[in-house]
CSV table of C-alpha atoms in Angstrom, one decimal:
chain,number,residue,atom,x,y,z
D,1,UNK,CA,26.6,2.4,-11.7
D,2,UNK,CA,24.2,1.6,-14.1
D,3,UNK,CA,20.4,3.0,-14.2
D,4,UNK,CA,18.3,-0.3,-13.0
D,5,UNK,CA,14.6,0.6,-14.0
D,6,UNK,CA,15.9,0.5,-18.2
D,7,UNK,CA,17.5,-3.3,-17.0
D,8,UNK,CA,14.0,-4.5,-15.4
D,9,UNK,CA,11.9,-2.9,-18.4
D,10,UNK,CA,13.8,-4.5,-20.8
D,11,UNK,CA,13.5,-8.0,-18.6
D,12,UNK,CA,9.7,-7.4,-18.3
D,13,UNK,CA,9.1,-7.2,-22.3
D,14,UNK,CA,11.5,-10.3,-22.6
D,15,UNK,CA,9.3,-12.5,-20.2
D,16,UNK,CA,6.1,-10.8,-20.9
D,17,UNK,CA,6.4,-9.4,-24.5
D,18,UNK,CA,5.2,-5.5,-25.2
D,19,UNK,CA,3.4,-3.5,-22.8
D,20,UNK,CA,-0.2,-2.7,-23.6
D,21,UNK,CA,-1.1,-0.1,-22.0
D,22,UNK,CA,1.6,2.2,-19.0
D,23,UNK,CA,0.9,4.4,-16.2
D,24,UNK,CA,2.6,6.9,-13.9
D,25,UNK,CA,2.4,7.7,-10.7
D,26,UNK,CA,4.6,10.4,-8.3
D,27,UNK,CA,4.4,10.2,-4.6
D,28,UNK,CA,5.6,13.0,-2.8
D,29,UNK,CA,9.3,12.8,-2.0
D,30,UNK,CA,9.4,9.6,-4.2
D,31,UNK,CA,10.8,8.8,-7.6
D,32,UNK,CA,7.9,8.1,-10.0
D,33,UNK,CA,6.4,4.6,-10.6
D,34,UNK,CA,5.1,3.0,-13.4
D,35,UNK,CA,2.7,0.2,-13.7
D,36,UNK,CA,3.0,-1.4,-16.9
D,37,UNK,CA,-0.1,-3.4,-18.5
D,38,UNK,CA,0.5,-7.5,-20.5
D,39,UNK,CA,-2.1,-8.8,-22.2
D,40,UNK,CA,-2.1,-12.6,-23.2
D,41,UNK,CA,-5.0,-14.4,-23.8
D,42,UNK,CA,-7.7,-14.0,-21.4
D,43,UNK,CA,-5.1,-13.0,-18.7
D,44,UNK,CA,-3.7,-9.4,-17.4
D,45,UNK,CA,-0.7,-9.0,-15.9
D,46,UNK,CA,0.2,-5.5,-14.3
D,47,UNK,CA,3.9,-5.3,-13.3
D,48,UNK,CA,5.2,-2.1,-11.0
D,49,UNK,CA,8.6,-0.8,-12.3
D,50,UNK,CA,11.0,1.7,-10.5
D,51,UNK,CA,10.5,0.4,-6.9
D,52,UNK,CA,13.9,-1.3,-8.0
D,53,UNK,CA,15.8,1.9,-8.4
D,54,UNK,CA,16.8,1.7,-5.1
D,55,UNK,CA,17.5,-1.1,-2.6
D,56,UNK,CA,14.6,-1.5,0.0
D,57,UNK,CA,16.6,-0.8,3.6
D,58,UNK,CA,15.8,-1.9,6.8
D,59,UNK,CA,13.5,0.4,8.8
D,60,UNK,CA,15.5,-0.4,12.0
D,61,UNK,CA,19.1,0.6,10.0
D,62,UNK,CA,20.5,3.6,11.3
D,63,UNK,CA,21.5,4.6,7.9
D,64,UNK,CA,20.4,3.8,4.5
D,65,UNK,CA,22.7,1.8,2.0
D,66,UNK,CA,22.2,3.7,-1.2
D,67,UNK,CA,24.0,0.2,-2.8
D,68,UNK,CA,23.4,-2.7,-1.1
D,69,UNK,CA,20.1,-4.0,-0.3
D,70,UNK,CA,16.8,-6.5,-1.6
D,71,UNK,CA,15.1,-5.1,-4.8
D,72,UNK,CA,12.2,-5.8,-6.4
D,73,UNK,CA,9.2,-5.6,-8.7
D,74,UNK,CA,5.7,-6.4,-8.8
D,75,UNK,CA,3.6,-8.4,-10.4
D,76,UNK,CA,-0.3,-9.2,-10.6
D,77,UNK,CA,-1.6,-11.6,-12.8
D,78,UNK,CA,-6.0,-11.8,-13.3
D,79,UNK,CA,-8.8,-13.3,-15.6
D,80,UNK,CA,-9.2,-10.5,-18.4
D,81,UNK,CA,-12.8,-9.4,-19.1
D,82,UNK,CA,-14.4,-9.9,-15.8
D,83,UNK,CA,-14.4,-6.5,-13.9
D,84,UNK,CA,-12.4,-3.4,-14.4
D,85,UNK,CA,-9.2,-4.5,-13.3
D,86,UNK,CA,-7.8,-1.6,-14.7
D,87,UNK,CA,-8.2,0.6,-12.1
D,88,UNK,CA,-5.6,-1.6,-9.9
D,89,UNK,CA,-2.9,0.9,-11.6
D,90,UNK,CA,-2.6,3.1,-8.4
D,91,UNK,CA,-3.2,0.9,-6.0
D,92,UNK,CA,0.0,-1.3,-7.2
D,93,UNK,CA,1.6,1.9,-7.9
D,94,UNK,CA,1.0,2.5,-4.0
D,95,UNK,CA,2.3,-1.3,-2.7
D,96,UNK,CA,5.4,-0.3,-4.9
D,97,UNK,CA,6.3,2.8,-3.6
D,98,UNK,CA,5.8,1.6,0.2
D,99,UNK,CA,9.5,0.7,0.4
D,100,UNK,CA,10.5,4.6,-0.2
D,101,UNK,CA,7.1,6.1,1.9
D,102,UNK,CA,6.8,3.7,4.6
D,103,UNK,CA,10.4,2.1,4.7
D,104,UNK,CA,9.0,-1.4,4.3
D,105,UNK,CA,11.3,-4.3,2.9
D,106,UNK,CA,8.7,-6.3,0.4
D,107,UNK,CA,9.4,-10.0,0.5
D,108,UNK,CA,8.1,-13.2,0.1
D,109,UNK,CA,4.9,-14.2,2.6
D,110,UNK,CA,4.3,-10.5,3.4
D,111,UNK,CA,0.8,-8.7,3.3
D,112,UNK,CA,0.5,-5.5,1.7
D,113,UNK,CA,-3.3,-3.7,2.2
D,114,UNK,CA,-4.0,-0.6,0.7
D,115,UNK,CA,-7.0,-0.3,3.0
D,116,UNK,CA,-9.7,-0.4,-0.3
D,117,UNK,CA,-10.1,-2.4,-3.0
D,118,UNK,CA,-8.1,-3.2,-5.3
D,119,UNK,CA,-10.2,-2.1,-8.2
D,120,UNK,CA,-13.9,-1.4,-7.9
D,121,UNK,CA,-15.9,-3.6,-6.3
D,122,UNK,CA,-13.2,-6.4,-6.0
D,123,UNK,CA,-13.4,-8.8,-3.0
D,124,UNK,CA,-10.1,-7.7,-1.9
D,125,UNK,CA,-8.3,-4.9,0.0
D,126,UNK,CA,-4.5,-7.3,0.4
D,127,UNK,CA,-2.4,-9.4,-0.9
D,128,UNK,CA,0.2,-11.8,-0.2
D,129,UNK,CA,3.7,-11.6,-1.7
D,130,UNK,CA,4.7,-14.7,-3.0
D,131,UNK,CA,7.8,-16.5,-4.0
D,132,UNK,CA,9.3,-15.0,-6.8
D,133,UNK,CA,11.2,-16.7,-9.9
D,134,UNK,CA,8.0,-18.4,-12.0
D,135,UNK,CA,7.2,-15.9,-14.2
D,136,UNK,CA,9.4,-13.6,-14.7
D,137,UNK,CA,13.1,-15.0,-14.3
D,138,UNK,CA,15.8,-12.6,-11.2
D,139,UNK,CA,17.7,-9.7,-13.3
D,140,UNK,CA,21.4,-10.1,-11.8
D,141,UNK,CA,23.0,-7.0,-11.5
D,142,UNK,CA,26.9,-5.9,-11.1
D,143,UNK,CA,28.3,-6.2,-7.7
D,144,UNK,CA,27.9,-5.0,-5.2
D,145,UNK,CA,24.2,-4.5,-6.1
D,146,UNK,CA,21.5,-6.8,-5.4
D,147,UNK,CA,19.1,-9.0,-7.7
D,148,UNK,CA,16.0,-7.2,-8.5
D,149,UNK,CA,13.0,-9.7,-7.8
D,150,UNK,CA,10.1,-10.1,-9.5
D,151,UNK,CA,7.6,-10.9,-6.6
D,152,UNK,CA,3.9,-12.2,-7.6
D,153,UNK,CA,1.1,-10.4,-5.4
D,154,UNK,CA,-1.7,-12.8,-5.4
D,155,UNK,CA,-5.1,-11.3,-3.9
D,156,UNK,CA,-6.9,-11.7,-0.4
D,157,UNK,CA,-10.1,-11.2,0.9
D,158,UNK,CA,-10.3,-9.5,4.4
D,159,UNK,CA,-10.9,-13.1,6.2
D,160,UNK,CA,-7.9,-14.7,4.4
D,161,UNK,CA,-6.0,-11.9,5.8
D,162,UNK,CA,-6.8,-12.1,9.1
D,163,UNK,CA,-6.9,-15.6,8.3
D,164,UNK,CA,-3.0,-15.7,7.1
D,165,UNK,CA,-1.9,-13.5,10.4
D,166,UNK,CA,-2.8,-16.1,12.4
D,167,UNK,CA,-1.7,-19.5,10.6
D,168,UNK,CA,0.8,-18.1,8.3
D,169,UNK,CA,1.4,-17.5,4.6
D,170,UNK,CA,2.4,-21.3,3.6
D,171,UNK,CA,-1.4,-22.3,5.4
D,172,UNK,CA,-3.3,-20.2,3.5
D,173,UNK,CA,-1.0,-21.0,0.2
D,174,UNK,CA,-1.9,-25.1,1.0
D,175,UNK,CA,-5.7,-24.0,1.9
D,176,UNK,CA,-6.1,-22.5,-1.8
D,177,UNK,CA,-4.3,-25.5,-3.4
D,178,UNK,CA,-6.3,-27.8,-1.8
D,179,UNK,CA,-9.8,-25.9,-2.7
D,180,UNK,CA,-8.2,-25.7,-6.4
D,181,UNK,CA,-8.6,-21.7,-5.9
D,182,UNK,CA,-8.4,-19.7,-9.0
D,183,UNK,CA,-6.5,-16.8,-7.9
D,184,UNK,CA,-6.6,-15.0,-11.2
D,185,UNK,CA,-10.0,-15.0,-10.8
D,186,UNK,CA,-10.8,-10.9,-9.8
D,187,UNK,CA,-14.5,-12.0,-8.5
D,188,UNK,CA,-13.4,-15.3,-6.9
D,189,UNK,CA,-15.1,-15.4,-3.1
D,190,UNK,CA,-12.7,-16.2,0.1
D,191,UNK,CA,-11.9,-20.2,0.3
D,192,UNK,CA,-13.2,-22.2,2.9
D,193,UNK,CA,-11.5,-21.1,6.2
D,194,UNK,CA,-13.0,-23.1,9.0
């Protein structure tokens, strides 16, 4: 069976070109994570790598497929330059490693909170998974495992959040399109909710 996280780093520099800048961080009784650092142009993108190592299961399963299952990857993409974005390395590093800690399965229209912001003094404590495929293409693996996924986490604010648990993911999604929200923006204030 072949070692995944090599696979997803070398799909990560193909789409995104050469790491920047890398950090590592060990949860107990988890594999490490990495949060690897893009620079293009006045945007940042942070992507998480090893929460693909292993197939997010089920929380309700009875046992734990050490094969089969979703996997993924993170991504977050912000305006370079305008607060210290930087310091969202741990906090990704703690959205990735939820699958192993909490037993979460990360998937499109989720919220993750890490219960503080993202970096300091950044609007936002969440943020919603979305649809994967844009940026950085599905790495197909050998059966019987699962594509690893390369899932976009785009910031909330706390009333977004709450916002989102009530009219779903796809609302709030329409409610920035329509307010022509930049959601790269790491200082942007919540859209219009009412």
């Amino acid at each position: 069976m072949a070692d995944v996280v090599p696979l997803v780093e070398a799909r990560l520099r193909t789409a995104l070109g050469e790491p920047d800048a890398r950090a590592s961080v060990t949860f107990l009784g988890t594999d490490r994570i990495e949060v690897l650092r893009f620079t293009e142009g006045d945007v940042v993108r942070y992507a998480s790598l090893g929460m693909s190592a292993h197939p997010m299961t089920d929380p309700t399963s009875v046992v734990a497929d050490p094969v089969r299952g979703p996997r993924a990857e993170l991504l977050l993409s912000v305006r370079a330059g305008v607060a210290d974005t930087d310091k969202v390395l741990r906090p990704l590093a703690v959205l990735a490693a939820s699958p192993q800690v909490e037993g979460v399965v990360v998937a499109p229209g989720a919220s993750l909170d890490v219960g503080e912001p993202l970096w300091p003094g950044a609007p936002f404590t969440s943020v919603l998974v979305a649809e994967p495929g844009g940026l950085v293409e599905d790495l197909e693996l050998d059966e019987p495992l699962d594509p690893v996924r390369f899932l976009p986490l785009l910031p909330m604010t706390p009333n977004e959040a709450a916002w989102k648990r009530v009219h779903g993911a796809q609302e709030l999604q329409e409610r920035w399109l329509a307010h022509k929200t930049d959601l790269r923006d790491p200082s942007r204030r919540s859209v219009p909710l009412d």
